[in-house]
CSV table of C-alpha atoms and ligand atoms in Angstrom, one decimal:
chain,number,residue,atom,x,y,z
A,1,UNK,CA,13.2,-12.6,10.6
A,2,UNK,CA,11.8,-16.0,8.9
A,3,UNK,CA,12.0,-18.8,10.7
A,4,UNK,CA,11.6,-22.7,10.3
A,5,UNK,CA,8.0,-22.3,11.8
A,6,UNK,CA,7.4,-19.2,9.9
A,7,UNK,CA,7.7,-18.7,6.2
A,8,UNK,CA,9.8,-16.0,4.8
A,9,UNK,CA,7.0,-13.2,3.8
A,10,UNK,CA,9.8,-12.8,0.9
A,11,UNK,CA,9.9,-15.8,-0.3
A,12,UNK,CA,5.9,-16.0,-0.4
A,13,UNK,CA,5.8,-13.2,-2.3
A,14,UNK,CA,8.2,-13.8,-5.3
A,15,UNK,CA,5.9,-17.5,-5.3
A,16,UNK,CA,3.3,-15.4,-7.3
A,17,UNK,CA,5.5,-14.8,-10.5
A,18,UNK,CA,6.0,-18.5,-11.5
A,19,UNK,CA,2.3,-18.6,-12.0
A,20,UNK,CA,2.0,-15.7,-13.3
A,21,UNK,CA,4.8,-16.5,-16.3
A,22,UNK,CA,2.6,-19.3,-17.5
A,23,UNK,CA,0.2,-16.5,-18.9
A,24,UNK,CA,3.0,-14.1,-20.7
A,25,UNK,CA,5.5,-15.2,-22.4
A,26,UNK,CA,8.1,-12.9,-20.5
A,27,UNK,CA,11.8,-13.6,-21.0
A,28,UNK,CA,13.0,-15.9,-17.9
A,29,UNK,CA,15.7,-13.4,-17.4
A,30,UNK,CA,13.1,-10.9,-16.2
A,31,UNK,CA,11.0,-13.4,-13.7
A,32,UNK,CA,15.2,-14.3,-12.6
A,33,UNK,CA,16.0,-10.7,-12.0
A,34,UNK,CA,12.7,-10.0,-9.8
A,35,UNK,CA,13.9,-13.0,-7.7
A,36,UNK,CA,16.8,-10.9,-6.5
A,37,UNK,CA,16.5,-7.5,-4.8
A,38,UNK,CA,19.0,-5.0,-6.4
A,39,UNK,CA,20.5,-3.6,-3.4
A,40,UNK,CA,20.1,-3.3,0.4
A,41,UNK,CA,21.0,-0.4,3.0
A,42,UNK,CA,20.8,-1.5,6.4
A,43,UNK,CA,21.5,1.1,8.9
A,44,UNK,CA,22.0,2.0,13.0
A,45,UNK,CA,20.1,5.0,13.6
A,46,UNK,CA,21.0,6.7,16.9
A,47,UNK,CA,18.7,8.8,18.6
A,48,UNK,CA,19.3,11.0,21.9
A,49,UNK,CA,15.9,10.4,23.7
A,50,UNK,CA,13.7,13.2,26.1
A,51,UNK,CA,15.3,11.8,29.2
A,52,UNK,CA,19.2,11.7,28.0
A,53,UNK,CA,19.4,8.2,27.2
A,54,UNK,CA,21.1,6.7,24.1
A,55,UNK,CA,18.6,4.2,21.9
A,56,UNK,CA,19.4,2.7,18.8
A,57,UNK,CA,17.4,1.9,15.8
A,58,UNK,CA,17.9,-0.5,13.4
A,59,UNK,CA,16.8,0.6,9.7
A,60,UNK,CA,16.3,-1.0,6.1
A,61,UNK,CA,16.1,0.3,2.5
A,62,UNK,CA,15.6,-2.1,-0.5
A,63,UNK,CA,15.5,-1.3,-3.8
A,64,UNK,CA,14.2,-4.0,-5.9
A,65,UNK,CA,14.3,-3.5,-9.4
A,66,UNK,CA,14.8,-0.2,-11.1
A,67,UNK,CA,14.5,-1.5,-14.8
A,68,UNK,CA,11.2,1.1,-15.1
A,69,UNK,CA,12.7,4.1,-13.6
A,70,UNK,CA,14.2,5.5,-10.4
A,71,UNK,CA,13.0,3.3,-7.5
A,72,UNK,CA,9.7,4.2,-5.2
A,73,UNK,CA,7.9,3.3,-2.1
A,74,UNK,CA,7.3,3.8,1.4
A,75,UNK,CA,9.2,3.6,4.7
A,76,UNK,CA,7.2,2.1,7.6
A,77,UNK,CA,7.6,2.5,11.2
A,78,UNK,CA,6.4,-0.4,13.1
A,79,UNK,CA,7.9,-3.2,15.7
A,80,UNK,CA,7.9,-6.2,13.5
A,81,UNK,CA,10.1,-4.6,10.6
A,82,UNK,CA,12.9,-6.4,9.6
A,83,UNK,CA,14.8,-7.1,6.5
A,84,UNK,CA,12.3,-10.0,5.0
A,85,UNK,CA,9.6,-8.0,5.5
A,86,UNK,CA,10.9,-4.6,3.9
A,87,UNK,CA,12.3,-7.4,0.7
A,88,UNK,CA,9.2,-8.1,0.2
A,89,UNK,CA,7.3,-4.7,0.2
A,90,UNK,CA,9.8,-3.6,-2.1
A,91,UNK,CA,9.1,-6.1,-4.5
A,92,UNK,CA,5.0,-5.4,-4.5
A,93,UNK,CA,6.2,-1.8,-5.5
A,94,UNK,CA,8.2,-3.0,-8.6
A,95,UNK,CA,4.8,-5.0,-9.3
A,96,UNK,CA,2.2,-2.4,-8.1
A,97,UNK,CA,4.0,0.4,-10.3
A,98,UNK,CA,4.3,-2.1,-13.3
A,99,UNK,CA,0.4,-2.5,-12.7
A,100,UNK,CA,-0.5,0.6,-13.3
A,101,UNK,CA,2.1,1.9,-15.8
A,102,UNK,CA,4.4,4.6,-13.5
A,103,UNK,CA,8.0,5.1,-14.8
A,104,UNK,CA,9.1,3.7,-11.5
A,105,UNK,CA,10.8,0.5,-9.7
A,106,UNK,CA,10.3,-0.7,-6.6
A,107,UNK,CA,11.6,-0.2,-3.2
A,108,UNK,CA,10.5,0.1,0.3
A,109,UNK,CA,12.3,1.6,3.5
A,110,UNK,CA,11.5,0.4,7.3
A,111,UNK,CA,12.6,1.5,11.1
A,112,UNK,CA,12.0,-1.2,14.2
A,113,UNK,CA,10.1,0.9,16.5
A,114,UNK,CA,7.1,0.9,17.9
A,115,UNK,CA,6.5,5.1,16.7
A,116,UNK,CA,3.1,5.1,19.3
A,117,UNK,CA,6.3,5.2,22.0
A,118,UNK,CA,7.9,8.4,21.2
A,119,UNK,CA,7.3,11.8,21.6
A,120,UNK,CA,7.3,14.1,18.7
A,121,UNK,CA,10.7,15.3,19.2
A,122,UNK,CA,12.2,11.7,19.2
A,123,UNK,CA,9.8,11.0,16.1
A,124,UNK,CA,11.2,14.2,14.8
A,125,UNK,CA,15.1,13.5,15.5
A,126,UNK,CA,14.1,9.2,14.2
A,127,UNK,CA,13.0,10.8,11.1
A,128,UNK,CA,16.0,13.0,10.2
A,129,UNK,CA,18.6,10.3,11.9
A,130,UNK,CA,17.1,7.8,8.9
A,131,UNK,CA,17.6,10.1,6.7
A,132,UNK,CA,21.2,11.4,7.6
A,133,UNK,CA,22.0,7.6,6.7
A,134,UNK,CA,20.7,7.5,3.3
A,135,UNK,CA,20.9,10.5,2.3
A,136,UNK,CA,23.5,8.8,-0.4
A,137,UNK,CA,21.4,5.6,-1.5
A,138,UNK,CA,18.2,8.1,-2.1
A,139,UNK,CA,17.5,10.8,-4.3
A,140,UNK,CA,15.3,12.2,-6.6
A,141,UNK,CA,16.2,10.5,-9.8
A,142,UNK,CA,17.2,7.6,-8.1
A,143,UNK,CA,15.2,6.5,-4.9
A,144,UNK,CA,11.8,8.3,-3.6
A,145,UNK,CA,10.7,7.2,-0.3
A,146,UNK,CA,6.8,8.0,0.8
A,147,UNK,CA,4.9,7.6,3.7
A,148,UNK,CA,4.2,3.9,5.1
A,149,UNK,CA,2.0,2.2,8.5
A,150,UNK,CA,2.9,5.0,10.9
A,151,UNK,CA,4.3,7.4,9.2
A,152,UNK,CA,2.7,11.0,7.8
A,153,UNK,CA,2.9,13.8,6.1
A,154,UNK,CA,5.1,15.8,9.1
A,155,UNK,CA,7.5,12.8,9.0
A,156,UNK,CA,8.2,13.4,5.2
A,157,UNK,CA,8.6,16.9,5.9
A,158,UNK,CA,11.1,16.6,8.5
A,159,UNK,CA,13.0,13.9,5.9
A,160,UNK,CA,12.4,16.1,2.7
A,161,UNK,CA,14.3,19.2,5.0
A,162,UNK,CA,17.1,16.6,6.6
A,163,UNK,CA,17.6,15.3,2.5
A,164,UNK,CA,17.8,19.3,1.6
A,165,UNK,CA,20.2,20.4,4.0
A,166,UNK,CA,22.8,17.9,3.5
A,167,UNK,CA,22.9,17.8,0.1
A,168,UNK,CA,22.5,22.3,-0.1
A,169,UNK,CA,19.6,22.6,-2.1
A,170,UNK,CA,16.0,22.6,-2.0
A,171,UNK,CA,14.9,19.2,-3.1
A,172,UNK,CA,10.9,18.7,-2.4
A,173,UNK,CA,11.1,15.8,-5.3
A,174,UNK,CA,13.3,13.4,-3.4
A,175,UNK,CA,10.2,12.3,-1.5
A,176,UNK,CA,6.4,12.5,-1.6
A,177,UNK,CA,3.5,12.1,0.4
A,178,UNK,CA,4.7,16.1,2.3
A,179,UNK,CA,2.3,18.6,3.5
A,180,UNK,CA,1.2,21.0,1.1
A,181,UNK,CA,2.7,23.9,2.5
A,182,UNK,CA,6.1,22.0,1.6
A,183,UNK,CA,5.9,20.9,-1.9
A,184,UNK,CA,2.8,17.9,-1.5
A,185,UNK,CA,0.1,17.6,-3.7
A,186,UNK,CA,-3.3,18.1,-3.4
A,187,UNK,CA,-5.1,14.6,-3.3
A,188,UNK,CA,-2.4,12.9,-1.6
A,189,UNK,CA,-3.7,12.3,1.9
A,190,UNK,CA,-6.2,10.0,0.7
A,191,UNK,CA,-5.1,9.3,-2.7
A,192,UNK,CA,-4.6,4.9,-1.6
A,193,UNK,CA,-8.1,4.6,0.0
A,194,UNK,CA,-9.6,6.6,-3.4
A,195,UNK,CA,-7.6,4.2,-5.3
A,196,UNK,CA,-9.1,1.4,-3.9
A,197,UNK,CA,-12.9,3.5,-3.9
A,198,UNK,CA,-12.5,3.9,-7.7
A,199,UNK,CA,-11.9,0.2,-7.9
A,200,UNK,CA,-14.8,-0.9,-6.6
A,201,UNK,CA,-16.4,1.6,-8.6
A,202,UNK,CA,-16.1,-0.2,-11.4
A,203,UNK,CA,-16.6,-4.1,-9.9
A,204,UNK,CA,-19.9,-2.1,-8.9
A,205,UNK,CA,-20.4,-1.4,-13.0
A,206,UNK,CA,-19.4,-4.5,-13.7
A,207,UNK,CA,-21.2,-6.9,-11.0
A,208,UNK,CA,-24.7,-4.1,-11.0
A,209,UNK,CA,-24.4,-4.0,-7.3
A,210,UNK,CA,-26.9,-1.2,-5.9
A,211,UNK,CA,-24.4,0.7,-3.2
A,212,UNK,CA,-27.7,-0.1,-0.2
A,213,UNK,CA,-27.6,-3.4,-0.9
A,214,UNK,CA,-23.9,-3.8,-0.2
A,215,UNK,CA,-22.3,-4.2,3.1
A,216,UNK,CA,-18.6,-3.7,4.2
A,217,UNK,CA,-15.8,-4.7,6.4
A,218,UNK,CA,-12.9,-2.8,7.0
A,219,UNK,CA,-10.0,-4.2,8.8
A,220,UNK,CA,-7.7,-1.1,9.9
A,221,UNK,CA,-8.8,2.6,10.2
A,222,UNK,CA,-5.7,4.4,9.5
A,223,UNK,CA,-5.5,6.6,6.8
A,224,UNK,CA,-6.1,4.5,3.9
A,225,UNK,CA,-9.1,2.0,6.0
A,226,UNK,CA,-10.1,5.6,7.0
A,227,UNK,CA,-10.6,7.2,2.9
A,228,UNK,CA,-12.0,4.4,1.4
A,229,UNK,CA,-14.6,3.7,4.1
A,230,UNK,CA,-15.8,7.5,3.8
A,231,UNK,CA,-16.5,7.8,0.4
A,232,UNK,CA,-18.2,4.5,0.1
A,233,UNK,CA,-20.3,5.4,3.1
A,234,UNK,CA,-20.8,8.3,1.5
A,235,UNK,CA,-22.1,6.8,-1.7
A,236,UNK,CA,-24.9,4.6,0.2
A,237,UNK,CA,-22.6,1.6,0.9
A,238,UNK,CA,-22.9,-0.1,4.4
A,239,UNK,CA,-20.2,0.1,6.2
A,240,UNK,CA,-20.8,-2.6,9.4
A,241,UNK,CA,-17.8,-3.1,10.9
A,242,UNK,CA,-14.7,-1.5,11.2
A,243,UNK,CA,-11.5,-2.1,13.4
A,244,UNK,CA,-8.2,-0.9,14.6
A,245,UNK,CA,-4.8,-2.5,16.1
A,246,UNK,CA,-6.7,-2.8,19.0
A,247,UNK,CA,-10.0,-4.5,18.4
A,248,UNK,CA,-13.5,-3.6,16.3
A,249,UNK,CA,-17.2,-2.6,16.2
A,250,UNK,CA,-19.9,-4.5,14.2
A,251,UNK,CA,-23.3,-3.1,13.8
A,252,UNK,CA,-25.5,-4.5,11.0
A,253,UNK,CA,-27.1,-1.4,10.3
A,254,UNK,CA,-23.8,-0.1,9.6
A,255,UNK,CA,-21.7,2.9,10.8
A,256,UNK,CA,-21.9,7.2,10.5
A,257,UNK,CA,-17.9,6.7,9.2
A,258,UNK,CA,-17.4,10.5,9.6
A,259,UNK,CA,-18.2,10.5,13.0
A,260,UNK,CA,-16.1,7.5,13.7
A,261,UNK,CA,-13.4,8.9,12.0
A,262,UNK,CA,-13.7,12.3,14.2
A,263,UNK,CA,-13.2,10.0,17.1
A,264,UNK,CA,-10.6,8.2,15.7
A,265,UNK,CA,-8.8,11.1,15.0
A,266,UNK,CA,-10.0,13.1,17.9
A,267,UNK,CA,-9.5,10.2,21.0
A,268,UNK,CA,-7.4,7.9,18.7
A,269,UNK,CA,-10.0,5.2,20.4
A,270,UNK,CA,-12.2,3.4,18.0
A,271,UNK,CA,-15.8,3.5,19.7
A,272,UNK,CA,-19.6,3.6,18.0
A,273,UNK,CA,-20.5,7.4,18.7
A,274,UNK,CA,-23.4,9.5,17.5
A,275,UNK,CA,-22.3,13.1,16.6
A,276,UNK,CA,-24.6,16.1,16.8
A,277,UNK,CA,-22.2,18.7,15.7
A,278,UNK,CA,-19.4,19.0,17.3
A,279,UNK,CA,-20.8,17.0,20.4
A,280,UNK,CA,-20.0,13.2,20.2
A,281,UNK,CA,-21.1,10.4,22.7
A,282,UNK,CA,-20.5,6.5,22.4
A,283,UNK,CA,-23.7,4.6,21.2
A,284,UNK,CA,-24.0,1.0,20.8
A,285,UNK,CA,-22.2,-1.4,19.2
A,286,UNK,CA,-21.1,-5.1,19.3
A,287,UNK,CA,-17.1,-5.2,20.6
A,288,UNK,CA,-15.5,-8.0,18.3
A,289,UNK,CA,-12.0,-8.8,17.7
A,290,UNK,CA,-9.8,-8.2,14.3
A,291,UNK,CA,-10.3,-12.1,14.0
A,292,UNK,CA,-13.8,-12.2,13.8
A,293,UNK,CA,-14.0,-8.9,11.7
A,294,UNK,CA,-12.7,-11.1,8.8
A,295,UNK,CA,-14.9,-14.0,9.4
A,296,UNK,CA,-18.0,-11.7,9.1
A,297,UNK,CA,-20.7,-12.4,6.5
A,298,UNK,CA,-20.3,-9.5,4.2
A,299,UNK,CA,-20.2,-8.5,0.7
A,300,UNK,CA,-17.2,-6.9,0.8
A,301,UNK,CA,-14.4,-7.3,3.3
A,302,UNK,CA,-11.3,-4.6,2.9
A,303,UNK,CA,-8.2,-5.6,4.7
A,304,UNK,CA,-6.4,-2.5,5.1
A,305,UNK,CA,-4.1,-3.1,7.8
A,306,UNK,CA,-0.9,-5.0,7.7
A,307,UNK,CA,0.4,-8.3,5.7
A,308,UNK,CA,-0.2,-12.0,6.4
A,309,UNK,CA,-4.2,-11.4,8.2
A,310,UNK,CA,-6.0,-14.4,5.7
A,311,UNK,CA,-3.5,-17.3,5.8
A,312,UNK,CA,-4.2,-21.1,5.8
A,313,UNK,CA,-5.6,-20.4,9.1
A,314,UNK,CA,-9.0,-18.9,8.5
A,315,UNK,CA,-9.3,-18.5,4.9
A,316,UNK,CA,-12.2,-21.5,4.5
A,317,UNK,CA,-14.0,-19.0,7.7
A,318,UNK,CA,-13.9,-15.8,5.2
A,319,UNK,CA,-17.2,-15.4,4.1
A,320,UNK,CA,-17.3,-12.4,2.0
A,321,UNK,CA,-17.9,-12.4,-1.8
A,322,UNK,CA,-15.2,-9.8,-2.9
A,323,UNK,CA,-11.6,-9.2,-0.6
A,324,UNK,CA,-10.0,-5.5,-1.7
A,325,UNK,CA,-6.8,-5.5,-0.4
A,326,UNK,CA,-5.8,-1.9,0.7
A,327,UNK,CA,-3.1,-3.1,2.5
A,328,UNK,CA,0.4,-4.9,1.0
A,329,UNK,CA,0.1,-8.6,1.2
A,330,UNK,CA,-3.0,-9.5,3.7
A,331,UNK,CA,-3.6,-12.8,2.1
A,332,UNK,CA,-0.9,-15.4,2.2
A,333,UNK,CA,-0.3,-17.2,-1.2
A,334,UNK,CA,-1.7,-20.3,0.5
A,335,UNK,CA,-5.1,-18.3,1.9
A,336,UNK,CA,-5.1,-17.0,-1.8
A,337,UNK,CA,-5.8,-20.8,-3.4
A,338,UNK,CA,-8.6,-21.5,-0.8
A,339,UNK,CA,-10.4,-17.9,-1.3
A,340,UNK,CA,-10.2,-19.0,-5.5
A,341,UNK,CA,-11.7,-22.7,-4.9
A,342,UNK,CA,-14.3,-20.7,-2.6
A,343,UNK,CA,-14.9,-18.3,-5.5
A,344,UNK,CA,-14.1,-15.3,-2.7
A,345,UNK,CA,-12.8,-12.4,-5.8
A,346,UNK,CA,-9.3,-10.9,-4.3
A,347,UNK,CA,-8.8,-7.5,-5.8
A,348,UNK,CA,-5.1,-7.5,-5.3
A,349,UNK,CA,-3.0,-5.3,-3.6
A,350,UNK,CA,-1.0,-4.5,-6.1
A,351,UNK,CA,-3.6,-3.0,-7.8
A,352,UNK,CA,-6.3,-2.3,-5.2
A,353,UNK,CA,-3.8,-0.2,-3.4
A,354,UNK,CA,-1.7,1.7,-6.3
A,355,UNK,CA,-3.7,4.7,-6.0
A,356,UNK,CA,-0.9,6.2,-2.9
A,357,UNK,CA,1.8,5.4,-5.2
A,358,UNK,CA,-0.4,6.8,-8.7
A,359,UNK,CA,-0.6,10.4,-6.8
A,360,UNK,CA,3.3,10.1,-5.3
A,361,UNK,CA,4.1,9.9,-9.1
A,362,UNK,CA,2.0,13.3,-9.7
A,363,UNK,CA,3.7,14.9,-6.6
A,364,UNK,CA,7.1,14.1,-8.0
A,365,UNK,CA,5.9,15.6,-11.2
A,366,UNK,CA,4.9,18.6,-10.2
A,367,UNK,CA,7.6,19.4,-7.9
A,368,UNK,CA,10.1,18.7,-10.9
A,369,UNK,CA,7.8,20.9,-12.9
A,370,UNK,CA,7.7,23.3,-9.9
A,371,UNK,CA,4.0,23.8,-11.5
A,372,UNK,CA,1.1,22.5,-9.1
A,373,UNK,CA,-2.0,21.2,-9.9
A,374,UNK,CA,-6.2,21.5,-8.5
A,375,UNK,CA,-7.4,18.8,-6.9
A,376,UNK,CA,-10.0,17.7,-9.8
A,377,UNK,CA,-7.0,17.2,-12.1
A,378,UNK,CA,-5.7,14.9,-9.6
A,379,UNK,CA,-8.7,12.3,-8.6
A,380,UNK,CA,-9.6,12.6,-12.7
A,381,UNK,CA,-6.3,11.6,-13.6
A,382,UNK,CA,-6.1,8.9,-10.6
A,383,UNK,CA,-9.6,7.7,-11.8
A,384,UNK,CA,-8.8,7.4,-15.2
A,385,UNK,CA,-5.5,5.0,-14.3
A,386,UNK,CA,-7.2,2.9,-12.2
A,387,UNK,CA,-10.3,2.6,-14.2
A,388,UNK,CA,-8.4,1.5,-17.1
A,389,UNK,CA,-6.1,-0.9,-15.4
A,390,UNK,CA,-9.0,-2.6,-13.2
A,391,UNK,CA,-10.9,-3.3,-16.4
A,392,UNK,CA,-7.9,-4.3,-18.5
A,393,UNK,CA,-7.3,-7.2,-15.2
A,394,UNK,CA,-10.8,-7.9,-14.9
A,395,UNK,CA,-11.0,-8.8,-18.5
A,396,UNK,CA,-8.2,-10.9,-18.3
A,397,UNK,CA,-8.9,-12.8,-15.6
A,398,UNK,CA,-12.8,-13.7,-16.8
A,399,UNK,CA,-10.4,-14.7,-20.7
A,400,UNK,CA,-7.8,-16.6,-19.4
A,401,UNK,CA,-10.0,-18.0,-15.8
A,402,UNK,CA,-7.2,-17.3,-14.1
A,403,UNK,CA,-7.3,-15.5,-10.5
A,404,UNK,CA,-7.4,-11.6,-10.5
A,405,UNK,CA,-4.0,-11.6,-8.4
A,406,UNK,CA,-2.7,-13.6,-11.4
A,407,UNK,CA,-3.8,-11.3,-14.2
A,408,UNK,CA,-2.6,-8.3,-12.2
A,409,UNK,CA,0.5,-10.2,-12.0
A,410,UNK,CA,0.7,-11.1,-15.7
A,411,UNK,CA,-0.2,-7.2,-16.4
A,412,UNK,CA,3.3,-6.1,-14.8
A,413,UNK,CA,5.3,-9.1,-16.1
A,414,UNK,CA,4.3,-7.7,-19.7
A,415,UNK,CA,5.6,-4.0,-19.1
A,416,UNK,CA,8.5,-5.6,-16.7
A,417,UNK,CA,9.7,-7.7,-20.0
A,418,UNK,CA,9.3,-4.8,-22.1
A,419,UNK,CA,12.1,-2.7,-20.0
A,420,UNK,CA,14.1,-5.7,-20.1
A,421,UNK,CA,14.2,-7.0,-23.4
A,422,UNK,CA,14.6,-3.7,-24.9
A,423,UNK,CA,17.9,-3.7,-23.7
A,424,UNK,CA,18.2,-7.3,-24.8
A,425,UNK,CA,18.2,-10.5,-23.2
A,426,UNK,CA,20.2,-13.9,-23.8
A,427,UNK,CA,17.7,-14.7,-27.2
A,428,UNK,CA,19.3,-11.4,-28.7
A,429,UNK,CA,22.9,-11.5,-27.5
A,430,UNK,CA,22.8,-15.3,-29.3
A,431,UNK,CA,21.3,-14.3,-32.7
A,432,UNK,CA,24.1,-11.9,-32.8
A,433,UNK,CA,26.7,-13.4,-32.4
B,1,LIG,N1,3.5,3.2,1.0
B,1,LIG,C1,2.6,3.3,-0.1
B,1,LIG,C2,2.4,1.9,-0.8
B,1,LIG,O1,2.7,0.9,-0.2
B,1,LIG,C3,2.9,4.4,-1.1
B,1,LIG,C4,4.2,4.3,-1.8
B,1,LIG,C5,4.6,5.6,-2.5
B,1,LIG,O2,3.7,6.5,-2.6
B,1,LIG,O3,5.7,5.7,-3.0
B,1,LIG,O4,2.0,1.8,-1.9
């Protein structure tokens, strides 16, 4: 929870629309209304643990705005959720699926619990507990959770099944982000890191970089830090350092990424290794800490972990040329004004990282269509969105000189205002009357 000494992450957030409403001329109902999340479930959750005991968890699910559609995003499992940070994740989904034209709202879902703690079968009996206490706040033309930080595919599963049983009947679309076998798409898995790869893709067009010239930081290595360093690496970019929660590896030459994420996966240690098949062994590299990974001369620097990593603190130390921000809210809205004077580029999150979301929205489709799709249907579509929306931002950030977070900004305020003032606002209830 906020403090005195610690800004509300909330409260940082919603600081982005007032600058943002200088460029649109949005109704001031609409920027009012986003102040203000639309409702809030916070919930106990019991769980019976492996050794008898009694724990209980506490749990969160805002819904921000649903002026779009039916409300979407994630539920996280991680220590430091609380009710702050859950407002404010919710409110980068209204944003993010305004950016990139979904028929969604905005919501986000969170447990306090460090999931690393429990076995599978208190994950298991977590997941469904959640559940069992929303089961009446979500639903598939209402609310749509997806997967979060440290949650997967088998937790949305086990919450798609729980949903299901309660309510009598199948229902794959009241969540996404599910294993194939239980009503996921294909392209799913990595569909946030591809999201931010086709991104770069065209700041690549755009800025004529040569992929071997280009070198790359990537703060986290779950699953989206994970996708979106493979298919760079994979298109000639040099991935030099990479790190997880618990520290990183630099080496200037740059990283084999499949073979780190085989570790990864494999060890769940980050180390340097050389693979010869299926035979790995650790191989040089320098140890440095999360800290430092930021601070390292780069081209590109991805923070893809959690929020609140470039604040006041070390922003004038950041000394790549482009930030993508694969995770929600890395820089702080203070860090943000530095990185601009510095003329660092911020791809912003909610942009950067719509790509999870972009292929949630196909899932949801398909399973209300009951009709599945191939994968080259998928990343075509995904590329298509994001293509268009990056360029549409870029553009208006280089006409207006405004800050790319700005434009992306201004770009959801435009279809936010639409929804809203089609049912009218104050200028047309006047005239009337
Ligand atoms: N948790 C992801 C995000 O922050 C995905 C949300 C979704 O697919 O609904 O964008």
């Amino acid at each position: 929870m906020a403090t005195d000494f610690e800004p509300s992450i909330f409260q940082d957030a919603i600081a982005r629309l007032d600058e943002a409403a200088k460029y649109t001329d949005v109704d001031p109902e609409v920027i009012e209304q986003l102040r203000h999340p639309m409702a809030m479930l916070l919930v106990s959750v019991p769980v019976r643990m492996d050794d008898g005991s009694l724990k209980i968890f506490s749990g969160y699910r805002v819904q921000h705005n649903n002026d779009r559609g039916p409300t979407k995003g994630g539920i996280r499992f991680h220590p430091d959720v609380d009710v702050d940070e859950v407002k404010a994740l919710a409110f980068w989904m209204t944003c993010k699926c305004a950016v990139v034209g979904l028929p969604f709202g905005g919501a986000k879902g969170g447990v306090t619990v460090n999931a690393k703690e429990l076995s599978k079968l208190e994950l298991e009996r977590l997941s469904r507990g959640f559940i069992r206490e929303m089961a009446d706040f979500i639903g598939p033309e209402s609310d749509i959770p997806a997967p979060d930080v440290y949650t997967n595919a088998m937790v949305m599963g086990w919450m798609m099944d729980e949903y299901s049983m309660i309510h009598r009947r199948h229902t794959p679309a009241v969540i996404t982000g599910k294993p194939l076998a239980l009503g996921g798409s294909v392209g799913r898995d990595d569909a946030t890191g591809r999201g931010a790869y086709y991104c770069i893709k065209e700041l690549e067009a755009r800025r004529q970089w040569d992929p071997k010239d280009i070198r790359v930081a990537v703060q986290g290595f779950g699953n989206a830090g994970q996708s979106v360093a493979r298919l760079l690496h994979a298109d000639g970019y040099h991935l030099v350092a990479i790190s997880d929660s618990r520290g990183g590896i630099y080496k200037p030459e740059g990283f084999d990424i499949p073979s780190l994420i085989y570790m990864k996966n494999e060890s769940r240690k980050l180390q340097a290794v050389y693979c010869d098949g299926s035979v790995c062994e650790a191989v040089d590299a320098h140890v440095i800490t999360n800290e430092e990974l930021l601070e390292l001369e780069v081209d590109v620097l991805i923070p893809a972990a959690l929020e609140n990593q470039i604040t006041h603190e070390n922003a004038e130390r950041i000394k790549a040329h482009v930030v993508v921000e694969v995770a929600n809210g890395p820089v702080s809205s203070e860090a943000d004004e530095t990185l601009l004077a510095d003329g660092v580029l911020v791809v912003p999150d909610i942009l950067a990282n719509a790509g999870g979301v972009t292929v949630s929205y196909f899932e949801w489709v398909q399973n209300r269509a009951g009709y599945y799709w191939q994968e080259e249907e998928v990343h075509s579509r995904l590329r298509e969105i994001m293509a268009r929306e990056f360029n549409a931002i870029y553009d208006a950030m280089h006409e207006r000189r405004i800050s790319m977070r700005t434009a992306a900004y201004a770009h959801a305020l435009r279809r936010l205002g639409e929804a809203v003032e089609a049912q009218g606002t104050q200028r047309f209830f006047e005239d009337a009357l």
